[in-house]
PDB file of C-alpha atoms in Angstrom:
ATOM      1  CA  MET A   1     123.573 120.297  84.167  1.00 83.00           C
ATOM      2  CA  PHE A   2     123.257 117.780  80.939  1.00 87.00           C
ATOM      3  CA  ALA A   3     127.017 118.986  79.577  1.00 87.00           C
ATOM      4  CA  LEU A   4     129.018 119.476  83.490  1.00 88.00           C
ATOM      5  CA  ALA A   5     127.850 115.702  83.591  1.00 89.00           C
ATOM      6  CA  VAL A   6     129.494 114.977  80.340  1.00 87.00           C
ATOM      7  CA  VAL A   7     132.510 116.697  80.773  1.00 88.00           C
ATOM      8  CA  ILE A   8     132.553 115.068  84.172  1.00 90.00           C
ATOM      9  CA  TRP A   9     132.174 111.238  82.454  1.00 88.00           C
ATOM     10  CA  THR A  10     134.705 112.072  80.098  1.00 89.00           C
ATOM     11  CA  GLY A  11     136.810 112.827  82.965  1.00 88.00           C
ATOM     12  CA  LEU A  12     136.257 109.621  84.827  1.00 87.00           C
ATOM     13  CA  SER A  13     136.518 107.937  82.123  1.00 88.00           C
ATOM     14  CA  TRP A  14     140.096 109.160  80.897  1.00 87.00           C
ATOM     15  CA  LYS A  15     141.613 108.833  84.438  1.00 87.00           C
ATOM     16  CA  TYR A  16     139.662 104.882  85.149  1.00 87.00           C
ATOM     17  CA  GLY A  17     140.038 103.891  81.221  1.00 82.00           C
ATOM     18  CA  ALA A  18     137.267 102.363  78.878  1.00 78.00           C
ATOM     19  CA  TYR A  19     137.379  99.045  80.613  1.00 83.00           C
ATOM     20  CA  VAL A  20     136.073 100.471  83.710  1.00 85.00           C
ATOM     21  CA  LEU A  21     134.203 103.244  82.175  1.00 88.00           C
ATOM     22  CA  PRO A  22     133.814 104.121  78.484  1.00 91.00           C
ATOM     23  CA  SER A  23     134.091 107.594  77.369  1.00 88.00           C
ATOM     24  CA  PRO A  24     130.766 109.441  75.966  1.00 90.00           C
ATOM     25  CA  TRP A  25     131.411 109.004  72.382  1.00 90.00           C
ATOM     26  CA  SER A  26     132.304 105.402  73.135  1.00 90.00           C
ATOM     27  CA  VAL A  27     128.797 104.720  74.370  1.00 90.00           C
ATOM     28  CA  VAL A  28     127.063 106.646  71.508  1.00 91.00           C
ATOM     29  CA  LYS A  29     129.124 105.135  68.736  1.00 92.00           C
ATOM     30  CA  GLY A  30     128.563 101.978  70.374  1.00 90.00           C
ATOM     31  CA  LEU A  31     124.410 102.594  70.566  1.00 89.00           C
ATOM     32  CA  VAL A  32     124.743 103.916  66.785  1.00 91.00           C
ATOM     33  CA  ASP A  33     126.412 100.536  65.860  1.00 90.00           C
ATOM     34  CA  VAL A  34     123.788  98.643  68.119  1.00 87.00           C
ATOM     35  CA  LEU A  35     121.244 100.670  66.110  1.00 88.00           C
ATOM     36  CA  ARG A  36     122.692 100.660  62.486  1.00 90.00           C
ATOM     37  CA  SER A  37     122.950  96.332  62.681  1.00 90.00           C
ATOM     38  CA  GLY A  38     119.842  95.574  63.600  1.00 84.00           C
ATOM     39  CA  GLU A  39     120.192  93.635  66.544  1.00 84.00           C
ATOM     40  CA  ILE A  40     118.743  95.408  69.304  1.00 87.00           C
ATOM     41  CA  TRP A  41     115.388  95.088  67.118  1.00 88.00           C
ATOM     42  CA  THR A  42     115.900  91.015  67.025  1.00 88.00           C
ATOM     43  CA  HIS A  43     116.020  91.192  70.945  1.00 87.00           C
ATOM     44  CA  THR A  44     113.518  93.839  72.156  1.00 89.00           C
ATOM     45  CA  GLY A  45     111.311  91.737  69.794  1.00 91.00           C
ATOM     46  CA  ALA A  46     112.232  88.253  71.551  1.00 91.00           C
ATOM     47  CA  SER A  47     111.937  90.275  75.015  1.00 92.00           C
ATOM     48  CA  LEU A  48     108.685  91.513  73.677  1.00 94.00           C
ATOM     49  CA  PHE A  49     107.601  88.088  73.046  1.00 95.00           C
ATOM     50  CA  ARG A  50     108.432  86.706  76.422  1.00 94.00           C
ATOM     51  CA  ILE A  51     106.334  89.294  78.012  1.00 95.00           C
ATOM     52  CA  ALA A  52     103.367  88.694  75.914  1.00 96.00           C
ATOM     53  CA  VAL A  53     103.373  84.902  76.535  1.00 96.00           C
ATOM     54  CA  GLY A  54     104.027  85.179  80.477  1.00 96.00           C
ATOM     55  CA  PHE A  55     101.739  88.236  81.022  1.00 97.00           C
ATOM     56  CA  GLY A  56      98.458  86.727  78.637  1.00 97.00           C
ATOM     57  CA  GLY A  57      98.594  83.909  80.227  1.00 97.00           C
ATOM     58  CA  ALA A  58      98.880  85.379  83.664  1.00 97.00           C
ATOM     59  CA  VAL A  59      95.797  86.922  82.951  1.00 96.00           C
ATOM     60  CA  VAL A  60      93.992  84.475  81.174  1.00 97.00           C
ATOM     61  CA  VAL A  61      94.364  81.738  84.591  1.00 96.00           C
ATOM     62  CA  GLY A  62      93.377  85.281  86.385  1.00 95.00           C
ATOM     63  CA  LEU A  63      90.359  85.422  84.979  1.00 93.00           C
ATOM     64  CA  LEU A  64      89.611  81.908  85.205  1.00 93.00           C
ATOM     65  CA  MET A  65      90.681  82.915  89.169  1.00 93.00           C
ATOM     66  CA  GLY A  66      88.265  85.671  89.322  1.00 90.00           C
ATOM     67  CA  LEU A  67      85.379  83.183  87.558  1.00 89.00           C
ATOM     68  CA  VAL A  68      85.995  80.526  89.885  1.00 91.00           C
ATOM     69  CA  ALA A  69      85.736  82.318  92.692  1.00 89.00           C
ATOM     70  CA  PHE A  70      82.547  84.510  91.443  1.00 86.00           C
ATOM     71  CA  LEU A  71      80.618  81.026  91.682  1.00 86.00           C
ATOM     72  CA  SER A  72      81.840  79.819  95.177  1.00 87.00           C
ATOM     73  CA  ARG A  73      82.574  81.975  98.079  1.00 89.00           C
ATOM     74  CA  THR A  74      84.209  78.473  99.364  1.00 93.00           C
ATOM     75  CA  ALA A  75      86.702  79.094  95.657  1.00 91.00           C
ATOM     76  CA  ARG A  76      86.886  82.798  96.839  1.00 90.00           C
ATOM     77  CA  THR A  77      88.401  81.791  99.997  1.00 92.00           C
ATOM     78  CA  VAL A  78      90.878  79.657  98.204  1.00 93.00           C
ATOM     79  CA  VAL A  79      91.769  81.820  95.775  1.00 92.00           C
ATOM     80  CA  ARG A  80      93.211  84.664  98.096  1.00 92.00           C
ATOM     81  CA  ASP A  81      95.103  82.157  99.930  1.00 93.00           C
ATOM     82  CA  LEU A  82      96.677  81.470  96.920  1.00 93.00           C
ATOM     83  CA  VAL A  83      97.394  85.062  95.859  1.00 93.00           C
ATOM     84  CA  THR A  84      98.759  85.697  99.288  1.00 92.00           C
ATOM     85  CA  VAL A  85     101.105  83.097  98.688  1.00 92.00           C
ATOM     86  CA  LEU A  86     102.415  83.782  95.303  1.00 92.00           C
ATOM     87  CA  ASN A  87     102.362  87.786  96.377  1.00 90.00           C
ATOM     88  CA  SER A  88     104.980  86.690  99.202  1.00 91.00           C
ATOM     89  CA  THR A  89     107.323  84.967  96.824  1.00 89.00           C
ATOM     90  CA  SER A  90     110.196  87.121  96.141  1.00 88.00           C
ATOM     91  CA  VAL A  91     111.054  87.873  92.287  1.00 88.00           C
ATOM     92  CA  PHE A  92     114.429  86.521  92.753  1.00 89.00           C
ATOM     93  CA  VAL A  93     113.054  82.910  94.295  1.00 92.00           C
ATOM     94  CA  TRP A  94     110.846  82.668  91.400  1.00 91.00           C
ATOM     95  CA  ILE A  95     113.861  82.928  89.105  1.00 90.00           C
ATOM     96  CA  VAL A  96     115.904  80.680  91.019  1.00 91.00           C
ATOM     97  CA  ILE A  97     113.101  77.901  90.193  1.00 93.00           C
ATOM     98  CA  ALA A  98     112.726  78.972  87.094  1.00 92.00           C
ATOM     99  CA  ILE A  99     116.083  78.820  86.112  1.00 91.00           C
ATOM    100  CA  ILE A 100     116.339  75.392  87.840  1.00 93.00           C
ATOM    101  CA  TRP A 101     113.161  74.010  85.945  1.00 94.00           C
ATOM    102  CA  PHE A 102     113.919  75.384  82.908  1.00 91.00           C
ATOM    103  CA  GLY A 103     117.905  76.653  82.310  1.00 88.00           C
ATOM    104  CA  LEU A 104     118.773  79.157  80.565  1.00 86.00           C
ATOM    105  CA  SER A 105     115.669  78.961  77.992  1.00 88.00           C
ATOM    106  CA  ASN A 106     112.679  81.157  77.080  1.00 89.00           C
ATOM    107  CA  TRP A 107     110.839  79.816  79.314  1.00 92.00           C
ATOM    108  CA  ALA A 108     112.846  81.004  82.739  1.00 92.00           C
ATOM    109  CA  PRO A 109     111.271  84.804  81.706  1.00 93.00           C
ATOM    110  CA  ILE A 110     108.214  83.616  80.606  1.00 95.00           C
ATOM    111  CA  PHE A 111     107.457  81.709  83.739  1.00 95.00           C
ATOM    112  CA  THR A 112     109.465  84.494  85.867  1.00 94.00           C
ATOM    113  CA  THR A 113     107.035  87.017  84.829  1.00 95.00           C
ATOM    114  CA  PHE A 114     103.499  84.579  84.760  1.00 96.00           C
ATOM    115  CA  MET A 115     104.338  83.550  88.732  1.00 95.00           C
ATOM    116  CA  ILE A 116     104.715  87.621  89.142  1.00 94.00           C
ATOM    117  CA  THR A 117     101.960  88.965  88.012  1.00 95.00           C
ATOM    118  CA  LEU A 118      99.516  86.177  88.242  1.00 95.00           C
ATOM    119  CA  PRO A 119      98.583  87.207  91.704  1.00 95.00           C
ATOM    120  CA  VAL A 120      98.531  91.142  91.014  1.00 95.00           C
ATOM    121  CA  VAL A 121      95.514  90.169  88.189  1.00 95.00           C
ATOM    122  CA  ALA A 122      93.885  87.605  90.686  1.00 94.00           C
ATOM    123  CA  ALA A 123      93.634  90.016  93.365  1.00 93.00           C
ATOM    124  CA  ASN A 124      91.887  92.533  91.294  1.00 94.00           C
ATOM    125  CA  LEU A 125      89.783  90.018  90.061  1.00 92.00           C
ATOM    126  CA  VAL A 126      88.513  89.205  93.493  1.00 91.00           C
ATOM    127  CA  GLU A 127      88.393  92.703  94.986  1.00 90.00           C
ATOM    128  CA  GLY A 128      85.712  93.043  91.260  1.00 90.00           C
ATOM    129  CA  VAL A 129      84.036  90.076  92.273  1.00 87.00           C
ATOM    130  CA  ASP A 130      83.661  91.409  95.848  1.00 86.00           C
ATOM    131  CA  SER A 131      82.440  94.783  94.756  1.00 86.00           C
ATOM    132  CA  VAL A 132      79.628  93.170  92.512  1.00 84.00           C
ATOM    133  CA  ASP A 133      76.184  94.615  94.238  1.00 81.00           C
ATOM    134  CA  ARG A 134      74.460  91.680  94.774  1.00 83.00           C
ATOM    135  CA  ARG A 135      71.469  93.836  94.866  1.00 87.00           C
ATOM    136  CA  LEU A 136      71.625  94.194  90.805  1.00 85.00           C
ATOM    137  CA  LEU A 137      72.111  90.437  90.868  1.00 80.00           C
ATOM    138  CA  GLU A 138      68.570  90.114  92.977  1.00 80.00           C
ATOM    139  CA  MET A 139      67.311  92.262  90.393  1.00 83.00           C
ATOM    140  CA  GLY A 140      68.477  90.113  87.700  1.00 82.00           C
ATOM    141  CA  ASP A 141      66.741  87.295  88.655  1.00 80.00           C
ATOM    142  CA  ALA A 142      63.283  88.828  89.552  1.00 84.00           C
ATOM    143  CA  TYR A 143      63.947  90.158  85.383  1.00 82.00           C
ATOM    144  CA  ARG A 144      64.416  86.199  85.216  1.00 85.00           C
ATOM    145  CA  LEU A 145      67.645  86.938  83.665  1.00 80.00           C
ATOM    146  CA  GLY A 146      69.884  83.741  82.966  1.00 82.00           C
ATOM    147  CA  GLY A 147      73.137  82.841  84.717  1.00 79.00           C
ATOM    148  CA  GLY A 148      74.829  84.349  81.145  1.00 80.00           C
ATOM    149  CA  ALA A 149      73.071  87.639  81.208  1.00 82.00           C
ATOM    150  CA  LYS A 150      73.506  88.193  84.689  1.00 84.00           C
ATOM    151  CA  PHE A 151      77.184  87.796  83.672  1.00 83.00           C
ATOM    152  CA  ARG A 152      77.396  89.651  80.871  1.00 84.00           C
ATOM    153  CA  ALA A 153      74.946  92.283  82.199  1.00 84.00           C
ATOM    154  CA  ILE A 154      75.871  92.874  85.726  1.00 85.00           C
ATOM    155  CA  VAL A 155      79.661  91.285  86.460  1.00 84.00           C
ATOM    156  CA  VAL A 156      81.629  91.897  83.554  1.00 87.00           C
ATOM    157  CA  PRO A 157      80.875  95.786  84.095  1.00 89.00           C
ATOM    158  CA  SER A 158      81.366  95.917  87.301  1.00 90.00           C
ATOM    159  CA  THR A 159      84.623  93.947  87.561  1.00 90.00           C
ATOM    160  CA  LEU A 160      86.019  95.564  84.702  1.00 92.00           C
ATOM    161  CA  PRO A 161      88.064  98.657  86.239  1.00 93.00           C
ATOM    162  CA  TYR A 162      89.481  96.347  88.392  1.00 94.00           C
ATOM    163  CA  LEU A 163      90.885  93.936  85.503  1.00 93.00           C
ATOM    164  CA  VAL A 164      92.198  96.740  83.751  1.00 94.00           C
ATOM    165  CA  ALA A 165      93.567  98.393  87.169  1.00 95.00           C
ATOM    166  CA  GLY A 166      95.160  94.889  87.343  1.00 94.00           C
ATOM    167  CA  MET A 167      96.660  94.557  84.239  1.00 95.00           C
ATOM    168  CA  LYS A 168      98.038  97.993  84.667  1.00 96.00           C
ATOM    169  CA  VAL A 169      99.701  97.117  87.312  1.00 94.00           C
ATOM    170  CA  GLY A 170     100.820  93.562  86.232  1.00 94.00           C
ATOM    171  CA  PHE A 171     102.288  94.636  83.137  1.00 94.00           C
ATOM    172  CA  GLY A 172     104.104  97.217  84.757  1.00 93.00           C
ATOM    173  CA  LEU A 173     105.291  94.418  86.861  1.00 91.00           C
ATOM    174  CA  ALA A 174     106.133  92.103  83.797  1.00 93.00           C
ATOM    175  CA  LEU A 175     108.380  94.108  82.131  1.00 92.00           C
ATOM    176  CA  LYS A 176     110.456  95.074  84.995  1.00 90.00           C
ATOM    177  CA  VAL A 177     110.864  91.178  85.468  1.00 89.00           C
ATOM    178  CA  SER A 178     111.158  90.067  82.741  1.00 88.00           C
ATOM    179  CA  VAL A 179     114.101  92.032  82.087  1.00 85.00           C
ATOM    180  CA  VAL A 180     115.360  91.055  86.103  1.00 86.00           C
ATOM    181  CA  ALA A 181     114.668  87.444  84.847  1.00 84.00           C
ATOM    182  CA  GLU A 182     116.836  87.206  81.100  1.00 80.00           C
ATOM    183  CA  ILE A 183     119.712  89.477  82.958  1.00 79.00           C
ATOM    184  CA  SER A 184     120.181  86.868  85.154  1.00 67.00           C
TER     185      SER A 184
END
């Protein structure tokens, strides 16, 4: 199957020319040249840095939003509404806003990655906050645990699976969105 695809590719390359469809050999040669020059590693490192900054910022802000949602029901409602609005905004809208605000700089893909991954992380954390068993919190009160001890012993373990799930989905989105934002 692979050999057939290469034969068809080669034939189409001859028919339409290298400008329209480069031959398999020229693609492999170009890849080897790029790998040898080391250019690809510089660009890959820069892309991974932008992803790390955008996604890392989204995780930090998402954690803060989750904490605020835990502390207040009103704040939880506000966070949910904000997450809904952010989730309903298209990647391309954020890319256009980023280019208008930041131009073609490193900040455009960082901002776009942040804005797309933030609602995923925050939504999962708010769900995690909702899943905290209130009876465990009451039991913590009965044992006279302080707020910090209850938070560490009850809230963090209850919300951690939600955070991990949000980070997994968010990181996958971050990889895709950053590539699209860099190309734009």
